[in-house]
Coordinates of C-alpha atoms in Angstrom, one line a residue:
Chain A
M1218 CA 23.8 10.0 -19.1
N1219 CA 23.7 7.9 -16.0
P1220 CA 27.0 7.8 -14.0
P1221 CA 28.9 4.6 -14.5
R1222 CA 27.4 2.7 -10.5
L1223 CA 29.1 0.2 -9.0
S1224 CA 26.7 -2.3 -8.2
R1225 CA 26.9 -4.4 -4.6
R1226 CA 28.0 -7.5 -5.9
A1227 CA 30.8 -5.9 -8.2
W1228 CA 31.8 -4.5 -4.6
I1229 CA 31.6 -7.5 -2.9
T1230 CA 33.9 -9.5 -5.9
T1231 CA 36.1 -7.1 -5.9
A1232 CA 36.6 -6.5 -2.2
S1233 CA 37.3 -10.1 -1.6
G1234 CA 39.9 -10.7 -4.0
V1235 CA 41.6 -7.8 -2.3
V1236 CA 40.9 -6.9 1.0
A1237 CA 43.3 -10.4 1.9
A1238 CA 46.1 -8.5 -0.1
G1239 CA 45.3 -5.8 2.2
L1240 CA 45.0 -3.2 -0.8
I1241 CA 41.8 -1.3 -0.1
K1242 CA 41.2 0.0 3.9
T1243 CA 37.8 1.4 2.5
Q1244 CA 35.1 1.0 0.4
A1245 CA 35.8 4.3 -1.7
D1246 CA 39.9 2.2 -2.5
A1247 CA 37.8 -0.3 -3.6
V1248 CA 35.5 1.5 -6.2
R1249 CA 38.5 3.1 -7.8
L1250 CA 40.5 -0.5 -7.6
A1251 CA 37.4 -1.6 -9.7
A1252 CA 37.6 1.2 -12.1
Q1253 CA 41.1 0.3 -12.9
E1254 CA 40.5 -3.2 -13.7
A1255 CA 40.0 -4.1 -17.0
P1256 CA 36.7 -5.0 -18.9
L1257 CA 35.9 -9.0 -18.8
Q1258 CA 36.9 -10.3 -21.4
A1259 CA 34.1 -11.2 -24.4
P1260 CA 34.6 -12.3 -27.5
D1261 CA 34.7 -9.3 -29.9
P1262 CA 30.5 -9.7 -31.1
T1263 CA 31.1 -7.9 -34.1
K1264 CA 33.2 -10.8 -35.4
V1265 CA 30.8 -13.4 -33.8
P1266 CA 27.1 -13.8 -35.3
G1267 CA 24.0 -13.5 -32.8
R1268 CA 21.3 -14.9 -31.6
F1269 CA 18.4 -15.5 -33.8
T1270 CA 14.7 -13.9 -32.7
S1271 CA 12.8 -15.5 -29.7
E1272 CA 9.2 -15.9 -28.7
V1273 CA 10.2 -14.4 -25.4
G1274 CA 13.2 -11.4 -24.4
R1275 CA 15.4 -11.9 -21.6
R1276 CA 17.6 -9.1 -19.7
A1277 CA 21.0 -8.4 -20.3
T1278 CA 22.8 -11.2 -18.0
G1279 CA 24.5 -8.0 -16.2
E1280 CA 21.2 -6.8 -15.4
Q1281 CA 19.2 -8.0 -13.2
P1282 CA 16.7 -5.9 -10.7
R1283 CA 15.6 -7.9 -7.8
R1284 CA 13.1 -7.6 -5.4
L1285 CA 13.8 -7.4 -1.5
A1286 CA 11.9 -10.3 -0.5
R1287 CA 13.0 -11.4 3.3
A1288 CA 10.6 -12.9 4.8
Q1289 CA 9.0 -15.8 4.0
A1290 CA 5.8 -15.6 5.1
L1291 CA 2.1 -15.2 3.9
S1292 CA 1.7 -12.1 5.0
S1293 CA 5.1 -10.2 4.1
S1294 CA 6.0 -7.5 1.7
S1295 CA 8.9 -7.6 -1.0
Q1296 CA 10.3 -3.9 -2.3
S1297 CA 10.6 -2.9 -5.9
P1298 CA 15.0 -1.9 -6.5
L1299 CA 14.1 1.8 -7.3
Q1300 CA 18.4 2.2 -7.6
D1301 CA 18.2 0.1 -9.9
L1302 CA 15.2 1.8 -12.4
M1303 CA 15.4 4.6 -14.4
G1304 CA 12.4 7.3 -15.4
I1305 CA 9.0 6.4 -14.3
I1306 CA 7.6 2.8 -14.8
T1307 CA 8.4 0.1 -12.8
P1308 CA 9.0 -3.6 -14.7
A1309 CA 5.9 -5.6 -13.6
D1310 CA 8.2 -8.4 -12.4
V1311 CA 9.9 -5.9 -9.9
H1312 CA 6.8 -4.2 -9.0
F1313 CA 6.4 -4.5 -5.4
E1314 CA 4.4 -6.8 -2.8
R1315 CA 2.4 -6.5 0.3
H1316 CA 0.0 -10.0 1.0
H1317 CA -1.7 -10.7 3.6
A1318 CA -2.4 -14.6 2.9
G1319 CA -0.1 -15.2 0.0
I1320 CA -0.7 -14.9 -3.5
P1321 CA -4.3 -17.3 -5.3
E1322 CA -4.0 -19.1 -7.8
I1323 CA -6.4 -18.1 -10.2
V1324 CA -8.6 -19.3 -13.2
K1325 CA -9.1 -16.2 -15.4
G1326 CA -11.9 -18.3 -17.0
S1327 CA -13.7 -19.1 -13.7
H1328 CA -13.5 -15.7 -11.9
E1329 CA -16.5 -13.9 -11.3
L1330 CA -17.0 -10.2 -9.9
L1331 CA -20.3 -10.2 -8.0
V1332 CA -22.0 -6.9 -7.7
H1333 CA -24.3 -6.6 -5.7
G1334 CA -26.2 -4.6 -2.0
M1335 CA -27.7 -1.1 -2.4
V1336 CA -28.2 -1.6 -6.0
E1337 CA -31.4 -1.6 -8.5
R1338 CA -29.7 -5.2 -10.6
P1339 CA -27.8 -7.4 -8.7
M1340 CA -25.2 -8.9 -11.2
V1341 CA -22.3 -11.5 -11.9
F1342 CA -19.0 -10.8 -14.3
R1343 CA -16.9 -12.6 -15.8
M1344 CA -13.5 -11.6 -16.9
A1345 CA -14.6 -11.3 -20.4
D1346 CA -17.7 -9.2 -19.9
I1347 CA -15.9 -7.0 -17.8
E1348 CA -12.7 -7.0 -20.7
R1349 CA -15.8 -5.9 -23.4
Y1350 CA -16.4 -2.4 -21.5
P1351 CA -14.9 0.9 -23.2
R1352 CA -11.5 0.8 -21.3
V1353 CA -8.7 3.1 -20.0
S1354 CA -5.1 2.9 -19.7
R1355 CA -3.8 5.5 -17.1
L1356 CA 0.0 6.0 -15.3
Y1357 CA -0.8 6.0 -11.3
F1358 CA 2.1 5.0 -8.8
I1359 CA 1.0 2.7 -5.5
E1360 CA 2.2 2.6 -2.6
C1361 CA 2.1 1.2 0.5
S1362 CA 1.2 2.9 3.4
G1363 CA 3.7 1.8 5.7
N1364 CA 6.1 2.7 3.3
G1365 CA 9.3 4.4 4.6
G1366 CA 8.6 3.5 8.2
G1367 CA 12.4 2.6 8.4
A1368 CA 13.0 6.4 8.1
Y1369 CA 10.9 7.6 11.4
S1370 CA 11.7 6.3 14.7
R1371 CA 13.7 9.0 16.7
D1372 CA 16.0 5.7 18.4
A1373 CA 16.4 3.8 15.5
M1374 CA 17.2 5.9 12.4
P1375 CA 19.2 3.5 10.3
T1376 CA 22.1 4.6 8.4
E1377 CA 23.8 1.7 6.4
I1378 CA 19.9 0.8 4.4
T1379 CA 19.4 0.8 1.0
V1380 CA 16.8 3.0 -0.6
Q1381 CA 15.3 -0.2 -2.2
A1382 CA 14.7 -1.0 2.2
L1383 CA 13.2 1.8 3.1
D1384 CA 10.8 3.3 0.5
G1385 CA 10.6 -0.1 -2.4
L1386 CA 7.3 -0.6 -1.5
L1387 CA 7.0 1.9 -4.1
S1388 CA 6.4 1.2 -7.8
T1389 CA 4.3 2.6 -11.2
S1390 CA 2.5 1.0 -13.8
E1391 CA 0.6 1.9 -16.8
W1392 CA -3.0 0.5 -16.2
T1393 CA -5.6 -0.7 -17.8
G1394 CA -8.9 -1.6 -17.1
V1395 CA -13.2 -0.6 -17.0
P1396 CA -13.8 2.8 -15.0
L1397 CA -16.1 1.1 -11.5
A1398 CA -18.1 4.2 -12.1
T1399 CA -19.0 2.6 -15.6
I1400 CA -20.1 -1.0 -13.6
L1401 CA -22.0 0.9 -10.8
R1402 CA -23.8 2.2 -14.0
E1403 CA -24.7 -0.3 -15.2
V1404 CA -25.9 -2.2 -12.4
G1405 CA -27.6 0.9 -10.9
V1406 CA -26.8 2.5 -7.1
R1407 CA -29.6 3.4 -4.5
R1408 CA -30.3 6.5 -4.1
G1409 CA -28.5 6.3 0.0
A1410 CA -25.8 4.6 -1.0
S1411 CA -22.3 5.9 0.4
W1412 CA -19.6 3.4 1.0
L1413 CA -18.8 0.1 -1.1
L1414 CA -16.9 -3.3 0.1
A1415 CA -14.0 -4.2 -1.7
E1416 CA -13.3 -8.1 -1.2
G1417 CA -10.2 -9.8 -2.4
S1418 CA -10.6 -13.5 -4.2
D1419 CA -7.4 -14.5 -1.5
S1420 CA -7.5 -16.8 1.6
A1421 CA -7.8 -13.6 3.6
M1422 CA -10.9 -12.0 1.8
L1423 CA -8.9 -9.3 2.4
S1424 CA -11.8 -6.1 2.2
R1425 CA -12.1 -2.6 2.2
S1426 CA -14.6 -0.1 2.9
I1427 CA -14.7 2.9 0.0
P1428 CA -16.4 6.4 0.1
L1429 CA -18.3 5.8 -3.4
E1430 CA -17.6 9.0 -3.9
K1431 CA -14.2 7.9 -5.0
A1432 CA -15.9 4.8 -6.9
M1433 CA -17.5 6.8 -9.1
D1434 CA -14.7 9.9 -9.2
D1435 CA -11.5 8.0 -10.8
A1436 CA -11.9 4.0 -9.5
L1437 CA -10.7 1.0 -11.8
L1438 CA -11.6 -2.3 -12.0
A1439 CA -7.6 -2.7 -14.1
F1440 CA -6.9 -6.1 -15.3
G1441 CA -3.8 -4.6 -17.7
Q1442 CA -0.4 -3.7 -16.1
N1443 CA 2.6 -2.2 -18.0
G1444 CA 0.9 -3.5 -21.8
E1445 CA 0.3 -7.0 -20.4
A1446 CA -2.7 -8.9 -18.3
I1447 CA -2.2 -7.8 -14.7
R1448 CA 0.5 -10.3 -12.5
P1449 CA -0.9 -12.6 -9.8
E1450 CA 1.3 -10.8 -7.2
Q1451 CA -0.9 -7.5 -8.7
G1452 CA -4.1 -9.1 -7.9
Y1453 CA -4.9 -11.4 -11.5
P1454 CA -7.0 -11.4 -13.1
M1455 CA -8.3 -7.8 -11.8
R1456 CA -7.9 -5.8 -9.4
L1457 CA -9.4 -2.6 -7.9
M1458 CA -7.2 0.9 -8.8
L1459 CA -7.8 4.0 -6.0
P1460 CA -5.4 6.1 -7.9
G1461 CA -3.2 7.8 -5.3
W1462 CA -4.5 6.2 -2.3
E1463 CA -2.6 3.7 -0.2
G1464 CA -2.1 0.7 -1.5
N1465 CA -4.0 -1.3 1.2
A1466 CA -7.3 -0.2 -0.1
Q1467 CA -6.7 -1.0 -4.2
V1468 CA -7.6 -4.6 -3.0
K1469 CA -6.3 -7.2 -5.6
W1470 CA -7.6 -10.7 -6.7
L1471 CA -11.1 -8.3 -6.6
R1472 CA -14.6 -10.9 -6.7
R1473 CA -17.3 -9.0 -5.0
I1474 CA -18.7 -5.3 -4.5
E1475 CA -21.2 -4.6 -2.2
V1476 CA -22.5 -1.3 -2.6
T1477 CA -23.8 0.4 0.9
D1478 CA -24.3 3.1 3.4
R1479 CA -21.7 2.8 5.9
P1480 CA -18.5 1.6 6.0
T1481 CA -18.0 -2.4 7.4
M1482 CA -15.2 -1.8 9.6
T1483 CA -13.1 -4.6 8.6
R1484 CA -10.1 -5.4 10.3
E1485 CA -7.6 -3.3 8.3
E1486 CA -9.6 -0.3 8.8
T1487 CA -9.7 -0.8 12.1
S1488 CA -6.9 -2.6 13.8
K1489 CA -4.8 -2.5 10.8
Y1490 CA -4.1 0.9 8.4
T1491 CA -5.5 3.5 10.7
D1492 CA -2.8 6.1 12.5
P1493 CA -2.8 6.5 16.3
L1494 CA -2.2 10.4 16.9
Q1495 CA -0.4 11.6 20.4
N1496 CA -3.6 13.6 21.1
G1497 CA -5.1 9.7 22.4
T1498 CA -7.6 9.2 19.0
A1499 CA -6.5 7.1 15.7
R1500 CA -7.0 8.9 12.7
Q1501 CA -9.6 6.6 10.5
F1502 CA -9.7 5.8 6.3
S1503 CA -6.9 7.8 6.1
F1504 CA -6.9 6.9 2.2
V1505 CA -4.9 9.9 0.8
M1506 CA -1.1 9.0 0.3
D1507 CA 0.4 12.8 0.7
A1508 CA 2.9 14.6 -1.5
K1509 CA 6.7 12.5 -1.2
S1510 CA 9.7 12.8 -2.6
T1511 CA 12.7 10.2 -2.5
I1512 CA 16.3 10.4 -3.5
T1513 CA 17.6 7.1 -5.7
F1514 CA 20.8 8.3 -6.2
P1515 CA 23.5 8.9 -5.0
T1516 CA 22.2 6.5 -1.8
Y1517 CA 23.8 3.4 -0.2
P1518 CA 25.6 1.1 -0.7
Y1519 CA 27.1 3.4 -3.3
V1520 CA 30.4 5.4 -3.2
L1521 CA 31.0 8.4 -5.1
P1522 CA 34.5 7.6 -6.7
D1523 CA 35.5 11.2 -7.9
R1524 CA 34.8 14.6 -6.7
G1525 CA 33.1 16.5 -9.8
W1526 CA 29.7 16.3 -11.7
W1527 CA 27.4 13.6 -10.2
E1528 CA 23.5 14.4 -11.3
I1529 CA 21.4 13.5 -8.0
T1530 CA 18.0 12.1 -9.1
G1531 CA 14.8 10.3 -7.5
L1532 CA 10.8 9.9 -8.0
A1533 CA 8.3 12.4 -6.5
W1534 CA 4.8 11.6 -5.9
T1535 CA 1.3 12.9 -4.8
G1536 CA -1.8 10.9 -3.9
R1537 CA -3.1 14.8 -4.2
G1538 CA -2.6 15.7 -8.3
R1539 CA 0.5 16.4 -9.6
I1540 CA 3.8 17.3 -8.5
T1541 CA 4.8 21.0 -9.2
R1542 CA 7.8 21.5 -7.8
V1543 CA 10.7 19.0 -6.0
E1544 CA 14.1 21.2 -4.3
V1545 CA 17.4 19.6 -3.8
S1546 CA 19.5 20.4 -1.2
T1547 CA 23.1 19.5 -1.0
D1548 CA 23.7 20.8 2.8
G1549 CA 21.3 19.7 5.1
G1550 CA 18.7 21.8 4.2
E1551 CA 20.6 25.2 4.6
S1552 CA 19.6 25.8 0.7
W1553 CA 18.0 24.2 -1.5
A1554 CA 17.4 24.4 -5.7
D1555 CA 15.2 23.5 -7.8
A1556 CA 15.6 20.1 -9.4
A1557 CA 14.3 19.9 -12.8
L1558 CA 11.7 17.5 -13.5
Q1559 CA 11.1 14.9 -15.9
G1560 CA 7.6 15.4 -18.3
P1561 CA 5.0 14.9 -18.7
V1562 CA 3.7 15.4 -15.3
L1563 CA 0.8 13.6 -14.5
P1564 CA -1.8 13.5 -11.8
K1565 CA -1.2 10.7 -9.2
C1566 CA 2.0 9.6 -10.6
T1567 CA 5.3 9.8 -10.3
V1568 CA 7.1 11.6 -11.5
R1569 CA 11.4 12.0 -12.1
F1570 CA 13.8 14.8 -11.0
R1571 CA 17.3 15.2 -11.7
H1572 CA 19.3 17.7 -10.4
L1573 CA 23.2 18.1 -11.6
W1574 CA 25.6 18.8 -8.5
E1575 CA 29.2 19.4 -8.1
W1576 CA 30.5 17.5 -5.2
N1577 CA 33.4 19.3 -3.9
G1578 CA 34.6 16.3 -1.8
R1579 CA 33.7 17.6 1.6
E1580 CA 30.8 16.0 3.4
A1581 CA 27.3 16.7 2.5
I1582 CA 23.9 15.8 2.9
V1583 CA 21.9 16.0 0.5
M1584 CA 18.3 15.9 0.4
S1585 CA 14.7 16.4 -1.9
R1586 CA 11.3 17.9 -1.2
A1587 CA 8.1 17.6 -2.8
T1588 CA 5.5 20.4 -4.0
D1589 CA 2.4 19.6 -4.6
E1590 CA -0.4 21.2 -6.7
T1591 CA -2.9 21.8 -3.4
G1592 CA 0.5 23.8 -1.8
Y1593 CA 1.6 20.8 0.2
V1594 CA 5.1 20.9 1.0
Q1595 CA 7.3 17.4 2.0
P1596 CA 7.3 18.3 5.7
T1597 CA 10.5 16.9 7.9
V1598 CA 10.8 14.3 10.2
Q1599 CA 10.1 16.6 12.9
Q1600 CA 6.8 18.7 11.9
L1601 CA 5.7 15.1 11.1
W1602 CA 6.6 14.1 14.8
E1603 CA 5.1 17.0 16.0
A1604 CA 2.0 16.9 14.4
R1605 CA 1.4 13.1 14.7
G1606 CA 3.6 11.5 17.7
D1607 CA 5.8 8.7 17.9
Q1608 CA 2.9 6.0 17.6
T1609 CA 2.2 7.0 14.2
R1610 CA 2.3 3.7 12.1
Y1611 CA 1.8 4.7 8.1
H1612 CA 2.1 7.4 5.8
F1613 CA 5.6 8.5 6.6
N1614 CA 6.3 10.3 3.5
N1615 CA 8.8 13.1 5.8
Q1616 CA 12.1 14.4 3.9
R1617 CA 14.8 11.4 3.5
A1618 CA 18.8 12.5 3.8
W1619 CA 21.8 10.5 2.1
K1620 CA 24.8 11.9 3.9
I1621 CA 28.6 11.7 1.6
A1622 CA 31.3 11.1 3.5
S1623 CA 34.6 12.6 2.4
D1624 CA 35.7 9.6 1.3
G1625 CA 32.4 9.4 -1.0
V1626 CA 30.5 6.5 1.1
V1627 CA 27.1 7.4 1.4
T1628 CA 24.8 6.4 4.0
F1629 CA 21.4 7.3 5.3
G1630 CA 21.9 10.4 7.1
L1631 CA 18.7 11.4 8.4
G1632 CA 19.7 10.4 12.1
D1633 CA 22.5 13.5 11.6
L1634 CA 19.8 15.7 11.4
V1635 CA 17.5 15.1 14.2
Chain B
M799 CA -24.2 13.9 -13.7
R800 CA -23.3 10.9 -12.4
R801 CA -20.9 12.4 -9.8
A802 CA -23.8 15.0 -9.4
L803 CA -26.2 12.4 -8.2
V804 CA -23.6 10.9 -5.8
V805 CA -22.6 13.4 -4.0
A806 CA -26.9 14.2 -3.5
G807 CA -26.7 10.6 -2.1
L808 CA -23.5 11.1 0.0
A809 CA -25.1 14.1 2.0
L810 CA -28.2 12.2 2.7
A811 CA -26.5 9.6 4.1
A812 CA -25.0 10.8 7.6
C813 CA -23.6 7.6 8.3
G814 CA -20.4 6.8 9.1
P815 CA -17.2 9.1 8.6
V816 CA -17.0 10.2 5.4
P817 CA -13.3 11.3 4.0
S818 CA -12.7 14.1 2.7
T819 CA -11.3 13.6 -0.6
S820 CA -13.0 16.5 -2.9
S821 CA -10.0 18.9 -2.7
A822 CA -8.2 16.8 -3.7
G823 CA -7.5 19.1 -6.8
A824 CA -7.5 18.3 -10.2
V825 CA -8.1 14.9 -10.8
V826 CA -7.7 12.5 -13.7
D827 CA -11.3 13.4 -15.9
F828 CA -12.8 10.6 -16.4
A829 CA -14.9 12.0 -19.5
D830 CA -13.5 10.4 -22.2
A831 CA -13.9 6.7 -20.5
L832 CA -17.8 6.3 -21.8
P833 CA -18.2 6.9 -25.5
A834 CA -21.1 9.4 -26.5
N835 CA -23.1 7.1 -28.2
A836 CA -22.8 4.5 -25.3
P837 CA -25.9 3.1 -24.4
S838 CA -27.3 3.2 -20.7
R839 CA -27.0 0.0 -20.5
F840 CA -24.3 -2.6 -21.8
E841 CA -26.4 -5.6 -20.6
F842 CA -23.0 -7.7 -20.5
G843 CA -22.7 -9.6 -17.0
A844 CA -25.5 -12.2 -16.1
E845 CA -28.3 -11.1 -12.8
A846 CA -27.3 -12.3 -9.8
S847 CA -29.7 -14.7 -7.6
E848 CA -30.5 -13.9 -4.3
A849 CA -28.5 -17.6 -3.4
R850 CA -25.9 -16.6 -5.3
I851 CA -25.5 -13.3 -3.4
A852 CA -26.0 -15.2 -0.3
L853 CA -23.2 -17.7 -0.8
W854 CA -20.2 -14.8 -1.1
D855 CA -21.7 -12.2 1.2
V856 CA -20.4 -12.9 4.1
D857 CA -19.2 -9.6 5.6
V858 CA -20.5 -8.1 9.1
K859 CA -21.6 -4.9 9.7
P860 CA -20.6 -3.1 13.4
D861 CA -24.5 -3.0 13.9
G862 CA -24.6 -6.6 13.3
E863 CA -25.6 -7.0 10.0
G864 CA -24.8 -10.2 8.6
L865 CA -24.2 -12.2 11.7
P866 CA -25.8 -15.6 11.5
L867 CA -27.7 -17.5 13.8
G868 CA -25.7 -19.5 16.7
S869 CA -24.0 -18.9 20.4
G870 CA -21.1 -19.4 21.9
T871 CA -19.2 -19.3 25.5
V872 CA -15.8 -18.5 27.3
A873 CA -15.7 -21.9 28.4
E874 CA -16.1 -23.4 24.8
G875 CA -13.7 -20.5 23.5
E876 CA -11.2 -21.5 25.6
R877 CA -11.6 -24.9 24.1
I878 CA -11.4 -23.6 20.6
F879 CA -8.1 -21.4 20.9
Q880 CA -6.4 -23.7 22.2
M881 CA -7.4 -26.5 19.2
H882 CA -6.9 -23.9 16.4
C883 CA -5.1 -20.7 17.4
I884 CA -2.4 -21.0 20.0
A885 CA 0.3 -22.6 17.8
C886 CA 0.3 -19.0 15.9
H887 CA -1.3 -16.7 18.6
G888 CA 0.2 -18.2 22.4
P889 CA -1.4 -20.2 24.9
T890 CA -2.8 -17.0 26.4
G891 CA -3.0 -14.8 22.9
T892 CA -0.2 -13.0 24.1
E893 CA 2.8 -14.8 23.2
G894 CA 3.0 -14.9 19.6
P895 CA 4.4 -15.4 17.3
N896 CA 1.8 -13.7 15.4
D897 CA -0.6 -11.1 15.9
Q898 CA -0.7 -10.4 20.0
L899 CA -4.6 -11.1 20.6
V900 CA -5.1 -10.0 24.1
G901 CA -3.5 -6.4 25.5
S902 CA -2.3 -6.5 29.0
E903 CA -1.0 -3.5 29.3
P904 CA -2.7 -0.7 31.4
W905 CA -4.8 2.6 29.8
G906 CA -2.7 5.5 29.9
E907 CA 0.0 6.0 26.7
W908 CA -2.1 5.8 24.0
P909 CA -2.4 3.4 21.7
G910 CA -1.2 1.2 24.7
S911 CA -1.0 -1.8 22.9
V912 CA -2.6 -2.5 19.5
T913 CA -4.9 -5.1 20.1
V914 CA -8.6 -6.4 20.3
G915 CA -8.5 -5.0 23.9
G916 CA -6.2 -1.9 23.5
Y917 CA -7.3 -0.7 19.6
W918 CA -10.5 -2.4 18.3
P919 CA -13.1 0.0 17.9
Y920 CA -15.7 -2.8 17.1
A921 CA -16.3 -6.4 18.4
T922 CA -18.0 -7.3 15.0
T923 CA -14.8 -7.1 13.3
L924 CA -13.9 -10.0 15.3
Y925 CA -16.3 -12.4 13.5
D926 CA -16.1 -10.2 9.9
Y927 CA -11.9 -11.3 10.2
I928 CA -12.5 -14.7 11.6
T929 CA -14.2 -15.8 9.4
R930 CA -12.4 -14.7 6.2
A931 CA -9.2 -15.3 7.5
M932 CA -8.3 -17.4 10.7
P933 CA -7.2 -19.7 11.2
Q934 CA -4.1 -18.9 9.0
L935 CA -4.0 -21.8 7.4
T936 CA -7.2 -23.6 7.1
P937 CA -9.4 -20.3 6.9
G938 CA -13.4 -21.1 7.2
I939 CA -13.5 -24.3 9.0
L940 CA -14.7 -22.9 12.0
T941 CA -18.8 -22.8 12.6
A942 CA -20.6 -20.3 13.7
D943 CA -21.0 -21.7 17.0
Q944 CA -17.5 -22.0 17.1
K945 CA -16.9 -18.4 15.6
Y946 CA -19.0 -16.9 18.6
A947 CA -17.4 -18.8 21.0
V948 CA -14.0 -18.4 20.4
I949 CA -14.7 -14.2 19.7
A950 CA -15.5 -14.2 23.8
F951 CA -13.3 -16.3 25.0
I952 CA -11.1 -13.7 23.2
L953 CA -13.2 -10.4 24.5
N954 CA -13.4 -12.3 28.2
R955 CA -9.4 -12.3 28.2
N956 CA -9.0 -9.0 27.0
G957 CA -11.2 -7.9 30.3
I958 CA -13.9 -7.0 27.7
V959 CA -16.9 -9.4 28.7
P960 CA -17.2 -11.7 32.1
E961 CA -16.5 -15.1 32.6
D962 CA -20.0 -15.9 31.2
A963 CA -20.8 -14.4 28.6
V964 CA -22.3 -15.9 25.5
M965 CA -22.0 -14.6 22.6
N966 CA -24.5 -14.5 20.0
A967 CA -25.9 -12.1 16.9
E968 CA -27.2 -9.5 19.4
T969 CA -24.7 -10.0 22.5
L970 CA -21.8 -9.4 19.9
P971 CA -22.6 -5.8 18.7
A972 CA -23.5 -4.9 21.6
V973 CA -20.1 -5.2 23.3
S974 CA -18.8 -2.1 24.6
M975 CA -15.3 -1.5 23.0
P976 CA -12.4 0.3 25.2
A977 CA -11.1 2.0 22.3
R978 CA -14.7 2.6 20.0
D979 CA -14.7 6.5 20.6
R980 CA -11.2 7.3 19.8
F981 CA -11.1 6.7 16.1
V982 CA -11.4 10.1 14.2
V983 CA -11.7 11.5 10.3
D984 CA -8.4 11.8 8.8
D985 CA -8.8 15.6 8.9
R986 CA -5.6 16.0 6.3
Q987 CA -6.5 17.9 3.3
G988 CA -3.3 18.8 1.4
G989 CA -2.6 22.5 1.7
A990 CA -0.2 24.4 3.4
Q991 CA -0.7 22.5 6.9
V992 CA 0.8 19.1 7.8
R993 CA -1.6 17.0 9.8

């Protein structure tokens, strides 16, 4: 059972009612007050006939997870509400977004995929053609490689930041599609080919060079998301899925694949999505997302109303296979305990971890760190600074920390450790 | 089988940095993706004609492959820039509100500025990108001559080509970019080391 949570809205409502009366001085007071309030009076459901069946269901009125969509711009992003989600699946309508030129309107019936370049038979496929090939369905996370940048700068460590704003460019879905290898087999890749260019059908015609090795390994042409057609925000009618790799490379609205013997050096693999290091170089084609974990509860702006038993929980993932271990610390990294991993633990997919904790009411800093099957341990921010310097712009997989004050107020706490 | 063939192909093509992804450990096995009775070809889809390919094959490679005929000067480019770009990139390419296209900071700190002059490794990327995506609200409206011209202007204001430079399919790939040799292959490989 999850602990009862006070939503942000509930807190604001409660607070606005009683702040003026001087009844609450802290957020914790507000939480205690809210807990004492009588539940909203609703008609007794055992005495009122219910609704009929309907063609499309809807969420319970009180349950409305929302993306965080701030900038109204063609090139912008929105984050998944990690604090509101359970298990590992992201409901498709709150999957995170990152678009470089908005979401195109595409009619499936007229969408085509052109596959050409170093192939025996250049071909054009309509969606009906693609969908006819033998399909697979797999659970994979997608994470934007810019995710978590808010917890990296020495000089700007936030305290009042939600896990959604910090790490919400991460979502997990069951993807259905056709292995790209099947299509490449159909067109016949020529000897000497080693890369391909994947191009989207948005008004940025977003393009990335992808090593052929990945294309032949586990890449998918995905048209299904959580059991239904992929959403326009995720690339309808079809996107490239590159399990475990940065989101930007998994080109949405895919319309063209050119098989080549070298990278094209598009803007998204030179000017952007490259990582300047402190030694005067920049890492390029840094596709794989390294192991990372993030706590989703307790996080800001939650307030623990009482000492006692609480379940610390969150998500862990790695682009290099499976997560093998997640540890949780409640003393700022002094000591660590193994968290329980909720199976099945799938490769290149998020795993839910849990750690039951008895809070003694004193200030605490809770942290998590993930280990993957290669033996890689999620580093501290100090380790990343040392390895990469301050100027790197992607792949912020360092450990996070949340501070619980003695009055139960939770804030982002990494600043206390650096 | 398929994989073995591809790996051989990779070894032959020593062109461009090839990331090491082979150490990724137990990757998803697609052995079950194609049933044993699958034909060697399904023959779904249609052959693409040369004309069909030419319609969409717009990308430009660092060696200039894909660049069309045409040319443009810095002076012409300044006019194009003022007409089509300054609303979002500023009168001199430094003011924004959107991406800074001209880097003014001196070299020393890396990266001095994440701009064409301070960071971009290839000049051809400008042609490829502008063809796809710029101007942002009306992508695709510039002719080849206009694109070469505006690129000449951007490169000149970044101090990379002289005032009398002419950009075309030959000169653009030959432009030497200050940050060209700073890009390195990703050396993260999992395991104990933090990179």
